[in-house]
Tab-separated table of C-alpha atoms in Angstrom:
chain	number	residue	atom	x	y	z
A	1	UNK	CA	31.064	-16.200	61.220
A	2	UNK	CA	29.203	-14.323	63.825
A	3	UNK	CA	30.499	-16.977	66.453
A	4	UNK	CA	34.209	-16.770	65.285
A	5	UNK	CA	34.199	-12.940	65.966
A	6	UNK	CA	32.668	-13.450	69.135
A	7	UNK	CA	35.561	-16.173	70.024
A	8	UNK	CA	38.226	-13.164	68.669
A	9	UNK	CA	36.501	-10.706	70.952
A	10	UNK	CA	36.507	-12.673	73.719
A	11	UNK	CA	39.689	-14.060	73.053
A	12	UNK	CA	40.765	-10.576	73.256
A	13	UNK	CA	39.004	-9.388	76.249
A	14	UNK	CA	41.579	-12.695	77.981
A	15	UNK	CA	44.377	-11.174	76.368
A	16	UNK	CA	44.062	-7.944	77.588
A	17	UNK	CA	43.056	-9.050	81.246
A	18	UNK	CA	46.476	-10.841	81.474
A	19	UNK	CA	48.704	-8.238	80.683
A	20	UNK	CA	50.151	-7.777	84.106
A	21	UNK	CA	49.740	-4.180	85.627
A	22	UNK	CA	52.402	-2.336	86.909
A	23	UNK	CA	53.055	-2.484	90.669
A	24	UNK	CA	51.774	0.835	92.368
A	25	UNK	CA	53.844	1.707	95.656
A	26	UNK	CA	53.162	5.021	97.679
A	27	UNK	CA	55.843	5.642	99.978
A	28	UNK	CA	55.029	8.518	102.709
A	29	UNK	CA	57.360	10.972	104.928
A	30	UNK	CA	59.829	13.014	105.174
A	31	UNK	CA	60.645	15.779	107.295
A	32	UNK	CA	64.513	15.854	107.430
A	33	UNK	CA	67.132	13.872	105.468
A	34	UNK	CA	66.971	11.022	107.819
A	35	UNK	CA	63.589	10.289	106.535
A	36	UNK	CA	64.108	11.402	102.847
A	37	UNK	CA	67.236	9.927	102.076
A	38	UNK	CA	66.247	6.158	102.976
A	39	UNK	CA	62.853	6.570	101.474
A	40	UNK	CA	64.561	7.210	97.597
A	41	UNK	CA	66.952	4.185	98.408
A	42	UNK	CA	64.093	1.844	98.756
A	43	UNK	CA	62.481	3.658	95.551
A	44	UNK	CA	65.516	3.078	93.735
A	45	UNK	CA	65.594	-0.890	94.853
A	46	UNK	CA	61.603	-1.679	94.266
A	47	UNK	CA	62.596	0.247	90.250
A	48	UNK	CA	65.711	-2.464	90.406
A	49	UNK	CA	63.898	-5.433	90.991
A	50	UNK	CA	60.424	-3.676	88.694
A	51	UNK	CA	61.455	-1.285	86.422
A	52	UNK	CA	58.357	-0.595	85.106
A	53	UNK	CA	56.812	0.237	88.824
A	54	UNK	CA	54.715	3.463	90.035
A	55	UNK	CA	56.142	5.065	92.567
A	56	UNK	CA	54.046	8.031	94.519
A	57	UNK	CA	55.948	10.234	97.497
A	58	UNK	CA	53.347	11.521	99.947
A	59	UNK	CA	55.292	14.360	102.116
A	60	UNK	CA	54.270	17.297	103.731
A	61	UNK	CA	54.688	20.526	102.352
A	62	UNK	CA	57.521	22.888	103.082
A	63	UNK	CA	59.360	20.352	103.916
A	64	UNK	CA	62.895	19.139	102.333
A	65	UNK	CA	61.326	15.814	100.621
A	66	UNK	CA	59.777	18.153	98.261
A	67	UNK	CA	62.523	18.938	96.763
A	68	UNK	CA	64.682	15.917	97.274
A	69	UNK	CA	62.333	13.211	96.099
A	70	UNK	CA	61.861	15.059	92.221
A	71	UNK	CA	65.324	15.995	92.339
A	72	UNK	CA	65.628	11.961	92.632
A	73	UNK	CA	63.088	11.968	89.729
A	74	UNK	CA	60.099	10.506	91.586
A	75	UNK	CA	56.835	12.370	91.902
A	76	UNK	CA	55.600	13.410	95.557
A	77	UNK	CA	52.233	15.232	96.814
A	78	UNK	CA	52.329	16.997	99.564
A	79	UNK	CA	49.947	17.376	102.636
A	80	UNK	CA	48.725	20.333	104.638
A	81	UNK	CA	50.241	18.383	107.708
A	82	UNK	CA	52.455	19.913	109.992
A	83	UNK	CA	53.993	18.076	113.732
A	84	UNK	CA	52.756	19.280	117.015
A	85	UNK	CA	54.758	21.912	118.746
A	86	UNK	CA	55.701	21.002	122.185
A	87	UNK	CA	57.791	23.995	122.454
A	88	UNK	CA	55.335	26.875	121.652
A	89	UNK	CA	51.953	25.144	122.310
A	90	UNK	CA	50.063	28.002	121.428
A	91	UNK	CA	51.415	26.897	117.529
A	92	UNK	CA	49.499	23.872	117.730
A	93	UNK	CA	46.045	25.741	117.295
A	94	UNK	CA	45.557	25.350	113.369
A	95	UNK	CA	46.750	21.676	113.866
A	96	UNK	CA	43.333	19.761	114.323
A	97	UNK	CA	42.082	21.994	111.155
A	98	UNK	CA	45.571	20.627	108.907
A	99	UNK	CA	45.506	17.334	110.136
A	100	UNK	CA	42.109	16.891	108.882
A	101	UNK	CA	42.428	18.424	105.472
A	102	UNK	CA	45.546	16.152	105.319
A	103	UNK	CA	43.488	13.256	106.168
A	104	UNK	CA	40.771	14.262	103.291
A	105	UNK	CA	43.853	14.933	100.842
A	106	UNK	CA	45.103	11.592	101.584
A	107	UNK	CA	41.818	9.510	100.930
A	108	UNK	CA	41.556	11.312	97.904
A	109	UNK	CA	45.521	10.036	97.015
A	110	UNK	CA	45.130	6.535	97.788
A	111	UNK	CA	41.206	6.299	96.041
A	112	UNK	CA	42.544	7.435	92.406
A	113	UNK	CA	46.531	5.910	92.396
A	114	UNK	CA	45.260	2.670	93.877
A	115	UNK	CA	48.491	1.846	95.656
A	116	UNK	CA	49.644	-2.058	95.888
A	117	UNK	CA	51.336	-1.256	99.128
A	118	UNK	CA	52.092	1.323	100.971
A	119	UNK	CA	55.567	2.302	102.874
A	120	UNK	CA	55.847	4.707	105.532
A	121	UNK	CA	59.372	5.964	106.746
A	122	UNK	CA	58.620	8.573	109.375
A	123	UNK	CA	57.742	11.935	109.569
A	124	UNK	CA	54.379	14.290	109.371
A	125	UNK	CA	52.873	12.588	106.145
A	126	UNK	CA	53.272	8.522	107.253
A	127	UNK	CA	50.486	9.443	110.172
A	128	UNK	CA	47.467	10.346	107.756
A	129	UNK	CA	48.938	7.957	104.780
A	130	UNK	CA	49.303	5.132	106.977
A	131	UNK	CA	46.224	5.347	109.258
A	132	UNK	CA	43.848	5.160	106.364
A	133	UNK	CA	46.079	2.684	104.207
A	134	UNK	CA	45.551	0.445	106.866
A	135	UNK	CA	41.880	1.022	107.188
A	136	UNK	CA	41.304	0.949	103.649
A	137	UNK	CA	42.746	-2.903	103.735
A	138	UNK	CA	45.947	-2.015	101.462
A	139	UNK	CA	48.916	-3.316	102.777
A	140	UNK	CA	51.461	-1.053	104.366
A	141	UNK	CA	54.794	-2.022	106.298
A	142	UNK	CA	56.741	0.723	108.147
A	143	UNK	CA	60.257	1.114	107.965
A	144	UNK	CA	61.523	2.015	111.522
A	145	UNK	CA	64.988	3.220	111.898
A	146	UNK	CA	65.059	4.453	115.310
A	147	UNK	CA	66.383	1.996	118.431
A	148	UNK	CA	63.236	3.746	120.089
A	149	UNK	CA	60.349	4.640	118.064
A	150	UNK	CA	58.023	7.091	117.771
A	151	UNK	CA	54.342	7.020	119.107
A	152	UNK	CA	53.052	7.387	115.994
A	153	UNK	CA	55.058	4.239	114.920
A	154	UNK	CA	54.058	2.335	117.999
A	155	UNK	CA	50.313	2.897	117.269
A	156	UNK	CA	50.940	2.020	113.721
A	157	UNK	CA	52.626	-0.812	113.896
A	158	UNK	CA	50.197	-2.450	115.420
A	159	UNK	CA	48.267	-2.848	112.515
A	160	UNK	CA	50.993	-3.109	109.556
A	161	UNK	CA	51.645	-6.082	107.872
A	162	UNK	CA	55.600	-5.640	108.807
A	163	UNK	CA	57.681	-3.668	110.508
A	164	UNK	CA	61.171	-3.770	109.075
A	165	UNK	CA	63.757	-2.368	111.818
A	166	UNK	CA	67.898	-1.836	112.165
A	167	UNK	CA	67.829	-2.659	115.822
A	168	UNK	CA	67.932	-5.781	118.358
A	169	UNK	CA	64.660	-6.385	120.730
A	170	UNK	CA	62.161	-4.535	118.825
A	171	UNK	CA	59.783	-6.881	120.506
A	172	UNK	CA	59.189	-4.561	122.883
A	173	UNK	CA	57.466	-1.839	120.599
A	174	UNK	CA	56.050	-3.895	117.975
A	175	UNK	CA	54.307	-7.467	117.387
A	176	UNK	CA	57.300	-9.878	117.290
A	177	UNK	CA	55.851	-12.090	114.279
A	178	UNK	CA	55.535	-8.440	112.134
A	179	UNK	CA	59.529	-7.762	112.856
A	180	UNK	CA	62.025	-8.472	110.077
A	181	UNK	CA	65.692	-7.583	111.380
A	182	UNK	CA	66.267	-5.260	107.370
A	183	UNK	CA	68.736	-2.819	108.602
A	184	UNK	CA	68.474	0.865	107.384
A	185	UNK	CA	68.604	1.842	103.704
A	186	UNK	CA	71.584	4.024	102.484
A	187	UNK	CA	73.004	5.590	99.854
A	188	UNK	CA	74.655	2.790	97.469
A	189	UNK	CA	77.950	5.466	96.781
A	190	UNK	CA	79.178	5.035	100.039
A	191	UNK	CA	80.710	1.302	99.689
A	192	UNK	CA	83.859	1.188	99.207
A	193	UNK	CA	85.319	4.421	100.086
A	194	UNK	CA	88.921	4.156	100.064
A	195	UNK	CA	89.733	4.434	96.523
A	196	UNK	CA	88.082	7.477	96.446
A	197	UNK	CA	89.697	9.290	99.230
A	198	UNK	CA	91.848	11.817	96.590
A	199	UNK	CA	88.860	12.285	94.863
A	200	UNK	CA	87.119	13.315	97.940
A	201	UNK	CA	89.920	15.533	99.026
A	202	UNK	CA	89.826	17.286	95.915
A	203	UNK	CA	86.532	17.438	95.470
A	204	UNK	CA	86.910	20.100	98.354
A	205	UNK	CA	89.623	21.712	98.049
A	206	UNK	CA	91.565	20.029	100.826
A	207	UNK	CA	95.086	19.390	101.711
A	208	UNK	CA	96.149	16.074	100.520
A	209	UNK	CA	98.932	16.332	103.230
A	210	UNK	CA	96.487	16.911	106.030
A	211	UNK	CA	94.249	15.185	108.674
A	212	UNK	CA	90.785	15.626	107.714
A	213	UNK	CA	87.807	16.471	110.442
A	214	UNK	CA	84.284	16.113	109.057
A	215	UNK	CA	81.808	17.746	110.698
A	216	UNK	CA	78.206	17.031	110.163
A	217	UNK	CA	75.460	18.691	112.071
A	218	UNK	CA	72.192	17.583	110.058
A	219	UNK	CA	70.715	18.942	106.762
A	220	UNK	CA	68.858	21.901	108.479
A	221	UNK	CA	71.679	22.439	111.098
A	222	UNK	CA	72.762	22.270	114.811
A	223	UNK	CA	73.238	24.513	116.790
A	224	UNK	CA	74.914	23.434	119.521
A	225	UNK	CA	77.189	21.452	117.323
A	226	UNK	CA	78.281	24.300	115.237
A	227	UNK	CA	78.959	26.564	118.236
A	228	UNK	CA	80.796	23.722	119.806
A	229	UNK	CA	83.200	23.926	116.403
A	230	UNK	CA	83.510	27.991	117.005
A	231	UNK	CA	85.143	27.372	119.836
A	232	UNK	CA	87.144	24.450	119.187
A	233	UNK	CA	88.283	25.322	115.949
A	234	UNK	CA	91.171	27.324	116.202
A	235	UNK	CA	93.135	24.944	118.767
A	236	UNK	CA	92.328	22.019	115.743
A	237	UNK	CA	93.515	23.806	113.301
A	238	UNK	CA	96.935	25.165	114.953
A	239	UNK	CA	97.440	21.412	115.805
A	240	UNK	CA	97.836	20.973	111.666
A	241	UNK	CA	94.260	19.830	111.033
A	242	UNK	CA	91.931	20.478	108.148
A	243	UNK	CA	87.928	20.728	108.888
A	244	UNK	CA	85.251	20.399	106.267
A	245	UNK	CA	82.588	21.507	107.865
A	246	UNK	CA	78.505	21.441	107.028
A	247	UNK	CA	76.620	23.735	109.155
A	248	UNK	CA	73.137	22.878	107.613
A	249	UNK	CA	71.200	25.226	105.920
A	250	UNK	CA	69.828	27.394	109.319
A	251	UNK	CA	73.620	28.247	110.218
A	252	UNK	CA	75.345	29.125	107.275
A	253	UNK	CA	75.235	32.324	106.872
A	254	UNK	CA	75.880	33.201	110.642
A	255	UNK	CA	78.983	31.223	110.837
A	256	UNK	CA	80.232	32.140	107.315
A	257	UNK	CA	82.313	35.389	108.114
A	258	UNK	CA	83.349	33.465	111.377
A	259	UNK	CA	85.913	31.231	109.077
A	260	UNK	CA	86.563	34.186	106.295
A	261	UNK	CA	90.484	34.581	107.566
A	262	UNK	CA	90.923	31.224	108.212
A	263	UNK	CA	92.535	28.667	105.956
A	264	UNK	CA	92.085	24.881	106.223
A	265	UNK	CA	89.009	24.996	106.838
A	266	UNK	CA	85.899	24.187	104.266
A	267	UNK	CA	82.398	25.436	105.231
A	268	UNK	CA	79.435	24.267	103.543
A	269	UNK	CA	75.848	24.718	104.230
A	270	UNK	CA	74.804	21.265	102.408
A	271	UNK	CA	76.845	18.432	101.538
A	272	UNK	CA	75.849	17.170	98.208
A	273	UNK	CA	78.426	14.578	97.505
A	274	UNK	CA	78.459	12.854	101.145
A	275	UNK	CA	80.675	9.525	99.433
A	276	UNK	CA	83.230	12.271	98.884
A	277	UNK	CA	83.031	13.835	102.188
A	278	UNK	CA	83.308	10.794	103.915
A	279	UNK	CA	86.063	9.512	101.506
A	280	UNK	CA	88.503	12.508	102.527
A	281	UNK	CA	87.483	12.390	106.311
A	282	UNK	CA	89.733	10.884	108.827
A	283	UNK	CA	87.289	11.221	111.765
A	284	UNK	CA	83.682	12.138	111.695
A	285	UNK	CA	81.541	14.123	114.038
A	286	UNK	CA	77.698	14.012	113.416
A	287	UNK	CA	74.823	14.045	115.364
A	288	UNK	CA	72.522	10.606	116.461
A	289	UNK	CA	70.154	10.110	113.782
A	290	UNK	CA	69.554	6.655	112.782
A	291	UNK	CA	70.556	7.029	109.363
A	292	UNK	CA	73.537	8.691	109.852
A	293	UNK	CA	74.655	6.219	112.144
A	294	UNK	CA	73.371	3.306	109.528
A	295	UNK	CA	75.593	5.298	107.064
A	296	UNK	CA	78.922	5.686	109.306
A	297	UNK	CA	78.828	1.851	110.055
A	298	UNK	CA	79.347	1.229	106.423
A	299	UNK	CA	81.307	4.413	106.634
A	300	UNK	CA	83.808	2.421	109.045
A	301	UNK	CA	85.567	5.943	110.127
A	302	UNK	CA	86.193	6.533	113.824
A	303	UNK	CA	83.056	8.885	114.924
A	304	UNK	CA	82.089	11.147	117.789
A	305	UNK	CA	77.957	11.330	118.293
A	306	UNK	CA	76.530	14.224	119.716
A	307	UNK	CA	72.980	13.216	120.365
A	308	UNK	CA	70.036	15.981	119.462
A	309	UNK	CA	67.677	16.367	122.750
A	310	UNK	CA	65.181	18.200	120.844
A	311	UNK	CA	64.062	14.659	119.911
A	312	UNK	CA	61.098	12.728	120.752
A	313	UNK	CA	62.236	9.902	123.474
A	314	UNK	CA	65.789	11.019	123.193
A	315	UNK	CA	66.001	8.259	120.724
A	316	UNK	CA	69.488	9.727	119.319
A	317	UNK	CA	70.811	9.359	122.370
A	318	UNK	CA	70.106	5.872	122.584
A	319	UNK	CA	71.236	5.000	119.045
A	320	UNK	CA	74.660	6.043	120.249
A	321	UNK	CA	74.613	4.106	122.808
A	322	UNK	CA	74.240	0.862	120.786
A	323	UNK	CA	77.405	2.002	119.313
A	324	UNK	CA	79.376	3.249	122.291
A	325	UNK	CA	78.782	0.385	124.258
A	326	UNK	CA	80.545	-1.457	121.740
A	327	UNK	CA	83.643	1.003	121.747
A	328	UNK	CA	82.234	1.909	118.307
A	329	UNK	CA	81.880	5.299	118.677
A	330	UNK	CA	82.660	8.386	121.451
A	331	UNK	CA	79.290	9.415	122.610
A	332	UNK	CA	79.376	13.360	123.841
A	333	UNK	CA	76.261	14.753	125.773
A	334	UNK	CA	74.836	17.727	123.778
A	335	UNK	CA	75.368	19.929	126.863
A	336	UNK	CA	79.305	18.994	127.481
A	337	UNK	CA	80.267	19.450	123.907
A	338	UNK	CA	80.809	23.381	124.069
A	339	UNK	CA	83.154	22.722	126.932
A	340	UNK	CA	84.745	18.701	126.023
A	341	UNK	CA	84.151	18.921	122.379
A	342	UNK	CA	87.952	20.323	121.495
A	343	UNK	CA	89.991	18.059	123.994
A	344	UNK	CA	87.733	14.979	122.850
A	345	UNK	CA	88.418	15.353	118.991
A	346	UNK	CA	92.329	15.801	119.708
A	347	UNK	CA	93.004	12.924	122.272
A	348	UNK	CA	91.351	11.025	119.215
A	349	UNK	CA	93.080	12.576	116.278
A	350	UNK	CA	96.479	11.367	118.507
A	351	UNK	CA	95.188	8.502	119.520
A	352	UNK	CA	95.931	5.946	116.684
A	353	UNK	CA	95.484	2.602	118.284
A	354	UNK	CA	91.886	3.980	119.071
A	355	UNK	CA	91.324	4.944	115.834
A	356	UNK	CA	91.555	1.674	114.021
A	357	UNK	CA	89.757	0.047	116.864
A	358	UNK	CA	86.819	2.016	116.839
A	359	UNK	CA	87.019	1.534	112.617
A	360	UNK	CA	86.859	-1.993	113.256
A	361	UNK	CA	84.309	-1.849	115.790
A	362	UNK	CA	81.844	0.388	113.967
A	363	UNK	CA	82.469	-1.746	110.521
A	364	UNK	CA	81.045	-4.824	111.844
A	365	UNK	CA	77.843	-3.344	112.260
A	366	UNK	CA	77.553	-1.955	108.857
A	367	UNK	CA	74.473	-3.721	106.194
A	368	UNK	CA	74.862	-2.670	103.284
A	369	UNK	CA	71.699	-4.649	101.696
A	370	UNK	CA	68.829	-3.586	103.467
A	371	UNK	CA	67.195	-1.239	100.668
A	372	UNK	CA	66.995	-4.954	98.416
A	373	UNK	CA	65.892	-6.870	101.865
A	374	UNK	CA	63.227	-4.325	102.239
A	375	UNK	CA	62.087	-4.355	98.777
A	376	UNK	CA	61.544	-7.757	99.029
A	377	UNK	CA	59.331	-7.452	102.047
A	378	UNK	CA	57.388	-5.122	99.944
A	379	UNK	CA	57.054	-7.587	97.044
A	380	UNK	CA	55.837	-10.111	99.696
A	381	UNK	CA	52.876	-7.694	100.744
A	382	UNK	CA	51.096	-7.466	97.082
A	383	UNK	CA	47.954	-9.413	96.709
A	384	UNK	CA	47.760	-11.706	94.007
């Protein structure tokens, strides 16, 4: 008797050991929606493929991804971290103190949720996450979306497992046997845009009559890009056009009573329902982020890039020029667009021929799979 309950307990103890565990993924960054955005699309595919997995967000606090990723339903610490200040280097004084409570935060993170893998996107957080991730021995691939990356990136990916990237020659940055051509993870609504183009015009409010000009200068804003728009924007509208216009979050409320008198035109400070906005737009103009350009390939709407220079390597400018140089987009310097901005959106409104050129152009660089092809990457990292 005594051995038969012994056999039951042990027999037990087996049963118990083999009930699988849920698959534990932290995924870290942030910073701006370029970061954020991707980051819940490859959530959203690893919960396709495991719907019972863990999911942890590491960001840094004060930053958007705090609200954006429990808004998306996921749960996300955040880190003292902040990014140096090459601007006003007397900022950067408190940084050695922040990065190394971040760094002590961070240990403590990855000791008690025991991640399977862990995913950086970019941003403050993925430094501290991935640095001791790596040193730890858990697995970690990076998601790179830039043509150009980052230092931090560069040093990183030297010791991740993979580096999953949207651009040709990587090589160049990053170990060639770690590379695995993914493509940048977007938002799943925007396939398949034109039957919902009256949707997306009345969504907003707009003419169903009119041309549509959608005008995207980045969650947080752009300044340059939204007084470009102030000074173009009567001469568009008198030539019959409609604008819907998002002049991130920094700008609104100084270009708000700018527009008060004016009708046609739509003013936003954040665009919620981007399929939409896309949907109704006839052209886009939006700055160089990665993302945004990953988005506007599957997008397939003729686009003028203004490349940010308050970016590290310029790397917006060069994303734009893996489109331009394919006559898949209008590339306009930051510093002309004041000046060329006006003349350059009409000669393209007019310019039909153009227009479904560049639509055809820019659509054969769209992938709209690389949230699932990155997923799988991740699945490939998990130790038996």
């Amino acid at each position: 008797m005594e051995k038969m309950e012994d056999s039951m307990e042990a027999k037990k103890m087996d049963d118990s050991m083999n009930v699988a565990k849920p698959f534990k993924l932290i995924i870290s960054g942030g910073g701006t929606g370029g970061h954020v955005f991707p980051a819940i699309a490859i959530a959203n595919a690893v919960k396709e493929f495991k719907p019972d997995a863990e999911i942890l967000f590491v960001g840094a606090n004060g930053r958007m991804e705090m609200e954006k990723v429990p808004a998306a339903g996921y749960k996300i610490i955040g880190l003292k971290v902040v990014g140096l200040n090459r601007k006003k280097w007397w900022r950067n004084i408190t940084l050695p103190y922040k990065l190394l409570l971040s760094f002590i935060q961070t240990h403590k993170i990855l000791k008690n949720f025991k991640p399977d893998v862990v995913v950086g996107v970019g941003g403050y957080a993925s430094a501290p996450t991935l640095f001791l991730a790596e040193r730890m021995g858990i697995p970690c691939l990076i998601q790179e979306q830039n043509s150009f990356p980052g230092v931090t990136n560069r040093i990183l990916g030297k010791r991740a497992c993979k580096i999953c990237v949207d651009y040709e020659h990587m090589e160049k940055f990053f170990p060639k046997e770690k590379i695995v051509w993914t493509g940048n993870p977007i938002r799943q609504d925007i396939v398949n845009l034109s039957i919902k183009k009256e949707e997306g015009l009345a969504f907003f409010g707009l003419d169903m009559d009119k041309k549509t000009i959608l005008i995207i200068g980045g969650s947080l804003g752009a300044r340059s890009i939204n007084t470009s728009v102030m000074a173009c924007l009567q001469s568009l509208l008198e030539q019959g056009y409609q604008v819907l216009w998002q002049t991130g979050t920094y700008y609104y409320a100084q270009a708000r009573p700018l527009i008060q008198d004016l009708e046609h035109v739509i003013m936003v400070d954040f665009i919620r329902r981007m399929d939409l906005a896309y949907a109704a737009a006839d052209i886009v103009i939006s700055r160089g982020g990665a993302i945004a350009i990953s988005e506007l390939c599957v997008v397939g709407k003729p686009i003028i890039i203004i490349p940010s220079p308050n970016v590290a390597e310029d790397h917006q400018t060069k994303n734009a020029l893996a489109l331009s140089s394919k006559n898949a987009a209008i590339l306009l310097p930051d510093d002309k667009a004041q000046e060329d901005l006006g003349p350059t959106v009409l000669a393209l409104m007019q310019d039909e021929r153009r227009k479904e050129l560049m639509s055809e152009n820019i659509s054969r660089l769209a992938k709209t799979s690389a949230s699932t092809a990155i997923a799988n990457e991740i699945f490939k990292l998990q130790k038996k």
